[in-house]
Amino acid sequence: MKFSPLLSELITTLKCLPGVGQKTAQRMAFQMLERNRDGALALSDALRNAMEHVQHCSQCRTFTESELCDICASPSRQQAGVLCVVESPQDVMAVEQTSEFKGLYFVLMGHLSPIDGIGPNEIGLDRLATMLDTNPVEEVILATNPTVEGEATAHYIAQMCRTRTIKASRIAHGVPVGGELEYLDGSTLTHAFSGRRVL
Amino acid sequence: MVLRLNTLFQNGYVLHRRAYRETSFLVDVFTLEQGKLRVVAKGVRNSKSARGSLVQPFLPLQLSVAGRHELKTLRHLESAGKGFSLLGNHLYCAMYLNELLLRLLPPDMPFDILYQAYTMSLQGLAAKADIEPILREYELLLLQELGYGIPLSHTGDSGEPIEQTGVYQYSPQLGLIAHKGRYVPQHSFSGEVLLDMAQAHWHPQSLKAAKRLTRMALKPLLGDKPLKSRELFLQPIQEFSQ
C-alpha cells in the first residue's frame, strides 16, 4: 500500500532523526496524526524556530540563539579567569551539571583528527587563540575526551598556551566512582596509577 | 583458507576509528597477517562495553575477524601488551604514520616487514627518540614495500653507481638520475648525502635531503589531498613567528 504524498513525505523526513528507520518513522507519524496533533504542531514550530535561530556563540562556539551564550555573557564567569576546553556542547552540559566549574568554556565541535581531514582550523583554534589573547585567562583546563585524538588536541592547545605563558592543565583520568578495579581495562588503570595522589 | 584465517587470532593495531550507527565503530586495522582491514566493531560504543578502551590506536591488539566481504566484523579483541604512551610531537608523528598507512596501503595484503617497522617506529617515538630519522627510515621503507622504492646506490636510468662527488636529481618515473641542466638546489641531491642515506647514516644534511626526497616520491602517491597531520607541525611555527 502506498501512503498519500504528504504522509510519505512526513515519514521520509522523520527518518533524518538518529536511530529512526522506516518502521519507527511510520509509528511516529501515525501516533502524531491520530493522537497528538497539538503536540506535533508545537514540535514543528519549535523545530523551525530552533533551526532558523540557533547559531554558534561568537565566543565559545556552543549553540545559542543570541550573539553570546549565557555563560559567556555572565560577568562573574568572565572574571573567573579559567577556561575549559571541551569537544561538544553535550560536554558543556555534563560539566555544568557538576556545578564544580565556574569559568568560561570553549567548544571545539570535534577534535583534531588528521585522517578525517580535521586540522587545527576546522575546530576553531584560530578563534581560541583570539579568545586567549583578548580575555584575561589564567588557566586553561583541557577536558577533551581521553582518546588518542582528544590527547593530541589537548597537547596542541597546551602548546598554544605555553607560547602565551598561560597555565594549561589536563583533567585526570582513572577509576570511575562505584567501579571495580577487577573489571577495569589496563590503560585506564595505568593512568589511575600514574596520576595517583598523596593522601 | 580465507575462512580459516579469519577465525584465527591476528596481531594488529587500530589505525583509525570512526563512529558508526548508534553503538558501533568502523575501524581500520593494520594486522601482521592480513595487512590493512576495515572492520565493524559492534556495540563497542555502548557505555557497558569494556572493549571501547581497546579500540584505540597505538595499542598492540590480538583480534579475530569474520566475513567474506571487504568490510569484516570484529569478533574478538584483546589487548596484547601495554600501549605506547605518546605525547606532543611524538604523538603527532605517530598519527602521521597512521595517516600514511591508511592513505597508501592496499587493503587485504600482508606487509610483514612494514608491520615490524611500524612497531619499531612506535617504540622509538614512545621512547622520545629523535623524530626525523624514525620518520625518514619509515617513509623510505614504505615506498620500497609499496613497490615505489628509490634505489640509493645506483642511478635509475643507466644503473651506474652513485658517486660521492656526483650531483643527482629525482625523477618520479626513473628514480635518481645524473643531474642535467641548470643546478637547482631544491631539486638536486649530492652523491655524498645519498650514500649516507643508503647506509642510514643520519646527520642534518642527510635528514634534510631524505625529507625532500621522500616528499617528492610520496606526492604522486598521495594525490591532491594534502596530509593533514603535517598541519599539526606547521601551525605552531607560524604562530611563533607572528
XYZ file of C-alpha atoms in Angstrom:
441
model
C 0.000 0.000 0.000
C 1.225 3.483 -0.763
C 0.770 6.377 1.623
C -0.592 9.710 0.470
C 2.127 12.161 -0.683
C 2.047 14.315 2.476
C 2.163 11.310 4.754
C 5.046 9.655 2.934
C 6.925 12.947 2.955
C 6.440 13.148 6.726
C 7.752 9.610 7.161
C 10.766 10.251 4.966
C 11.676 13.441 6.818
C 11.276 11.797 10.225
C 13.960 9.356 9.171
C 16.554 12.116 9.463
C 16.415 11.673 13.238
C 19.172 9.476 14.688
C 18.127 5.877 15.276
C 14.862 6.268 13.365
C 14.226 3.942 10.458
C 11.200 3.320 8.263
C 9.187 1.433 10.865
C 9.762 3.872 13.729
C 9.103 6.826 11.435
C 5.749 5.309 10.467
C 4.817 4.753 14.081
C 5.722 8.321 14.979
C 3.772 9.746 12.056
C 0.620 7.771 12.887
C 0.884 8.497 16.599
C 1.035 12.226 15.887
C -1.794 12.171 13.374
C -4.115 10.019 15.423
C -3.464 11.150 18.964
C -1.394 14.246 19.319
C -1.854 16.846 16.618
C -1.283 19.763 19.025
C 1.970 18.301 20.270
C 3.108 17.723 16.706
C 2.301 21.317 15.710
C 4.234 22.589 18.726
C 7.091 20.332 17.664
C 7.093 21.697 14.145
C 7.143 25.297 15.449
C 9.945 24.514 17.868
C 11.895 22.758 15.128
C 11.530 25.670 12.726
C 12.456 28.245 15.356
C 15.452 26.317 16.546
C 16.754 25.549 13.085
C 16.400 29.151 11.967
C 17.747 30.925 15.010
C 20.180 28.713 16.883
C 23.736 29.607 15.909
C 27.157 29.177 17.394
C 28.092 31.555 20.222
C 30.545 34.058 18.771
C 32.965 33.471 21.632
C 32.800 29.859 22.757
C 31.132 28.218 19.726
C 28.415 26.429 21.718
C 24.829 26.530 20.431
C 22.799 29.640 21.263
C 20.286 31.937 19.608
C 21.877 35.126 20.876
C 25.222 36.595 19.879
C 26.836 35.461 23.146
C 25.641 32.435 25.110
C 24.503 32.863 28.740
C 27.743 31.520 30.131
C 29.940 33.816 28.055
C 27.708 36.803 28.870
C 27.863 36.273 32.639
C 30.246 38.825 34.226
C 31.183 36.598 37.175
C 32.321 33.854 34.840
C 34.320 36.276 32.746
C 36.209 37.357 35.837
C 36.987 33.791 36.928
C 39.944 33.682 34.566
C 39.524 29.960 33.891
C 38.686 28.477 30.521
C 37.524 24.912 29.995
C 38.038 23.416 26.527
C 35.600 20.643 25.593
C 34.754 18.759 22.421
C 30.981 19.182 22.201
C 28.032 21.168 23.642
C 26.945 17.955 25.421
C 30.229 18.065 27.302
C 29.395 21.607 28.456
C 26.112 20.267 29.859
C 27.917 17.409 31.597
C 30.434 19.740 33.254
C 27.696 22.256 34.139
C 25.705 19.567 35.925
C 28.549 19.012 38.354
C 28.450 22.784 39.201
C 32.111 22.353 40.002
C 33.350 24.723 37.345
C 32.680 28.455 37.366
C 34.572 29.745 34.378
C 34.148 30.096 30.627
C 34.035 27.329 28.059
C 35.349 26.836 24.601
C 33.620 24.207 22.470
C 35.767 22.705 19.711
C 32.885 20.900 17.977
C 35.176 17.941 17.370
C 38.801 17.034 17.855
C 41.969 17.065 15.806
C 41.780 14.083 13.501
C 44.117 14.431 10.539
C 42.878 11.217 8.943
C 39.342 12.626 8.747
C 40.722 15.873 7.390
C 40.141 17.806 10.606
C 43.068 20.069 11.331
C 43.543 22.991 13.749
C 41.484 25.426 11.685
C 38.463 23.134 11.388
C 37.990 23.037 15.165
C 38.216 26.805 15.538
C 41.611 27.004 17.195
C 42.197 30.335 15.485
C 39.202 31.621 17.405
C 40.511 30.099 20.614
C 43.784 31.931 20.010
C 41.993 35.296 19.791
C 39.996 34.407 22.902
C 43.205 33.667 24.787
C 44.687 36.945 23.589
C 41.709 39.166 24.405
C 40.340 37.624 27.629
C 42.231 37.640 30.918
C 42.640 33.848 31.087
C 44.938 32.494 33.782
C 44.323 28.787 33.352
C 43.037 26.578 30.554
C 41.507 23.266 31.613
C 41.693 20.731 28.806
C 38.643 18.500 29.098
C 38.810 16.737 25.734
C 37.946 13.036 25.644
C 40.618 10.536 26.702
C 41.086 9.190 23.179
C 44.194 9.491 21.045
C 42.631 12.376 19.098
C 41.489 14.075 22.290
C 45.003 13.786 23.712
C 46.506 15.215 20.533
C 44.066 18.125 20.679
C 44.909 18.753 24.332
C 48.616 18.795 23.600
C 48.178 21.115 20.682
C 46.216 23.602 22.782
C 48.683 23.237 25.649
C 51.388 24.263 23.195
C 49.336 27.342 22.232
C 49.024 28.216 25.930
C 52.726 27.779 26.548
C 53.603 30.394 23.940
C 51.294 32.810 25.778
C 52.556 31.768 29.237
C 49.081 30.635 30.277
C 48.807 27.658 32.616
C 47.273 24.593 30.922
C 46.004 21.599 32.875
C 44.522 18.282 31.766
C 41.608 16.622 33.571
C 42.576 13.438 35.424
C 41.550 10.020 34.191
C 41.123 7.000 36.390
C 38.748 4.615 38.076
C 35.055 5.581 37.807
C 33.203 6.123 41.085
C 31.479 2.905 42.139
C 33.615 0.890 39.729
C 35.661 -2.189 40.489
C 39.359 -2.458 39.784
C 38.982 -6.054 38.648
C 36.897 -5.099 35.624
C 38.931 -2.078 34.637
C 40.945 -2.088 31.428
C 44.712 -1.910 31.615
C 45.231 1.543 30.139
C 42.758 3.240 32.476
C 44.361 1.514 35.436
C 47.804 2.625 34.248
C 46.541 6.222 34.101
C 44.992 5.852 37.531
C 48.309 4.701 38.971
C 50.463 7.283 37.237
C 48.076 10.045 38.314
C 47.774 8.925 41.958
C 47.568 11.444 44.756
C 49.166 11.644 48.176
C 46.599 11.338 50.954
C 41.674 -20.994 3.518
C 40.352 -17.459 3.891
C 37.663 -18.636 6.266
C 40.164 -20.500 8.392
C 42.439 -17.490 8.553
C 39.525 -15.327 9.568
C 38.851 -17.362 12.675
C 42.463 -17.178 13.858
C 43.777 -14.522 16.153
C 45.815 -11.886 14.418
C 48.216 -9.331 15.789
C 47.345 -5.808 14.877
C 46.923 -2.150 15.600
C 43.977 0.164 15.175
C 44.863 2.828 12.630
C 41.682 4.814 12.866
C 38.160 4.528 14.161
C 35.018 6.431 13.393
C 31.580 6.324 14.928
C 29.162 4.096 13.046
C 25.444 3.791 13.818
C 24.388 4.139 17.455
C 26.889 1.973 19.278
C 29.463 0.767 16.757
C 32.755 1.856 15.314
C 34.103 1.489 11.798
C 37.700 0.585 12.446
C 40.699 0.432 10.141
C 43.193 -2.055 11.494
C 46.693 -2.973 10.354
C 47.452 -6.605 11.117
C 50.575 -8.670 10.703
C 48.729 -11.478 8.954
C 46.331 -9.673 6.632
C 47.600 -6.129 6.329
C 45.089 -3.303 6.282
C 41.495 -4.307 7.004
C 38.300 -2.423 7.630
C 36.113 -3.972 10.309
C 32.912 -3.123 12.137
C 33.272 -3.241 15.915
C 29.694 -3.767 17.029
C 28.311 -2.482 20.305
C 31.648 -1.092 21.388
C 30.483 2.465 21.989
C 27.927 1.204 24.458
C 28.786 2.530 27.906
C 28.605 -1.006 29.319
C 31.175 -2.329 26.886
C 34.709 -2.572 28.230
C 36.092 -3.073 24.738
C 35.797 0.599 23.844
C 39.066 1.395 25.522
C 40.789 -1.215 23.356
C 39.654 0.266 20.072
C 42.396 2.863 20.237
C 45.420 3.451 18.060
C 48.952 2.657 19.294
C 47.849 -0.293 21.410
C 49.057 -3.791 20.434
C 45.998 -5.985 19.999
C 45.006 -9.547 19.302
C 41.893 -9.730 17.214
C 39.879 -12.062 15.087
C 37.583 -11.040 12.273
C 34.840 -12.766 10.343
C 33.262 -12.141 6.987
C 33.965 -12.773 3.336
C 33.479 -9.253 2.029
C 35.777 -6.286 2.167
C 34.081 -4.961 5.295
C 34.544 -7.541 8.020
C 33.128 -7.925 11.506
C 35.327 -7.810 14.549
C 34.780 -10.937 16.623
C 37.323 -10.960 19.428
C 39.504 -8.199 20.670
C 42.116 -8.438 23.369
C 44.982 -6.320 24.490
C 48.353 -7.851 23.615
C 50.573 -5.637 25.687
C 50.982 -2.176 27.045
C 50.006 0.677 24.784
C 52.605 3.162 23.618
C 52.271 6.371 25.569
C 52.971 9.143 23.126
C 52.992 12.831 23.866
C 53.134 16.055 21.902
C 55.159 15.967 18.710
C 55.809 12.252 19.070
C 52.063 11.672 19.124
C 51.559 13.802 16.006
C 54.275 11.765 14.279
C 52.582 8.512 15.183
C 49.347 9.936 13.756
C 51.264 10.820 10.620
C 52.429 7.197 10.319
C 48.818 6.075 10.610
C 47.637 8.565 8.024
C 50.310 7.376 5.589
C 49.326 3.731 6.072
C 45.652 4.479 5.736
C 46.119 6.502 2.578
C 48.670 4.330 0.817
C 48.296 0.658 1.760
C 46.132 -1.507 -0.479
C 43.604 -3.438 1.629
C 43.870 -7.128 2.459
C 47.552 -7.585 1.638
C 50.070 -8.555 4.310
C 53.108 -6.326 4.739
C 55.059 -8.067 7.482
C 58.301 -6.103 7.138
C 56.362 -2.870 7.266
C 54.418 -4.116 10.284
C 57.631 -4.783 12.192
C 58.960 -1.387 11.186
C 55.713 0.232 12.338
C 56.064 -1.414 15.756
C 59.718 -0.360 15.971
C 58.858 3.209 14.983
C 56.160 3.417 17.648
C 58.624 2.106 20.214
C 61.118 4.738 19.133
C 58.527 7.503 19.312
C 57.292 6.349 22.726
C 60.895 6.386 23.974
C 61.082 10.031 22.805
C 63.853 9.243 20.344
C 64.754 11.695 17.581
C 61.724 12.078 15.336
C 63.332 12.727 11.968
C 65.398 9.523 11.476
C 62.418 7.382 12.514
C 60.101 9.072 10.038
C 62.596 9.083 7.157
C 63.534 5.408 7.537
C 59.863 4.537 7.767
C 58.927 6.543 4.688
C 61.760 5.001 2.652
C 60.705 1.510 3.731
C 57.047 2.250 2.999
C 57.930 3.371 -0.524
C 60.027 0.258 -1.028
C 57.306 -2.087 0.262
C 54.701 -0.451 -1.956
C 56.938 -1.040 -4.964
C 57.993 2.577 -5.369
C 61.359 2.171 -3.679
C 64.141 4.548 -4.634
C 67.445 2.728 -5.121
C 70.034 4.892 -3.378
C 73.136 3.057 -4.555
C 72.819 3.402 -8.317
C 71.052 5.632 -10.817
C 67.639 4.687 -12.147
C 68.300 5.104 -15.876
C 71.840 3.917 -16.595
C 72.353 1.795 -13.471
C 75.714 3.390 -12.709
C 76.708 3.506 -9.067
C 76.120 6.766 -7.213
C 79.438 8.634 -6.888
C 80.479 10.550 -3.776
C 81.213 13.643 -5.871
C 78.250 13.391 -8.275
C 75.096 15.502 -8.351
C 71.766 13.768 -8.942
C 68.131 14.645 -9.354
C 64.936 12.737 -8.675
C 62.505 11.743 -11.379
C 59.230 10.070 -10.347
C 59.453 7.586 -13.220
C 63.138 6.677 -13.136
C 64.308 7.334 -9.613
C 67.655 9.060 -9.183
C 69.360 10.154 -12.380
C 72.572 12.025 -13.078
C 71.956 15.739 -12.894
C 71.422 17.529 -16.177
C 70.918 21.177 -16.947
C 70.864 24.071 -14.513
C 71.732 23.454 -10.866
C 68.618 23.973 -8.748
C 69.359 23.302 -5.076
C 65.741 22.297 -4.348
C 65.739 19.538 -6.941
C 69.207 18.049 -6.747
C 70.969 15.792 -4.293
C 74.684 15.350 -3.764
C 76.073 11.835 -4.115
C 77.676 12.004 -0.692
C 74.362 12.671 1.056
C 72.598 9.937 -0.940
C 75.202 7.369 0.072
C 74.806 8.418 3.701
C 71.034 7.965 3.353
C 71.555 4.483 1.890
C 73.549 3.499 4.974
C 71.080 5.202 7.323
C 73.888 7.475 8.445
C 71.842 10.396 9.661
C 73.118 13.925 10.104
C 71.362 17.249 9.437
C 72.203 17.296 5.713
C 71.170 13.701 5.027
C 67.966 14.129 7.042
C 67.049 17.261 5.146
C 67.742 15.622 1.793
C 65.802 12.497 2.794
C 62.835 14.646 3.779
C 62.886 16.356 0.373
C 63.299 13.067 -1.456
C 60.520 11.210 0.365
C 58.150 14.163 -0.062
C 58.796 14.203 -3.807
C 58.295 10.434 -4.003
C 55.169 10.365 -1.838
C 53.482 13.294 -3.545
C 52.231 11.467 -6.683
C 51.000 8.577 -4.497
C 49.044 10.823 -2.174
C 47.317 12.757 -4.923
C 45.766 16.180 -4.463
C 44.591 15.789 -0.898
C 47.315 17.064 1.416
C 48.329 15.152 4.528
C 46.528 16.798 7.423
C 48.884 15.546 10.124
C 51.577 17.777 8.665
C 49.439 20.784 9.598
C 49.883 19.956 13.249
C 53.544 20.799 12.839
C 53.185 23.784 10.560
C 50.723 25.793 12.603
C 52.612 26.345 15.867
C 55.660 27.500 13.951
C 53.579 30.096 12.126
C 52.228 31.217 15.442
C 55.690 31.671 16.910
C 56.698 33.864 14.020
C 53.718 36.184 14.354
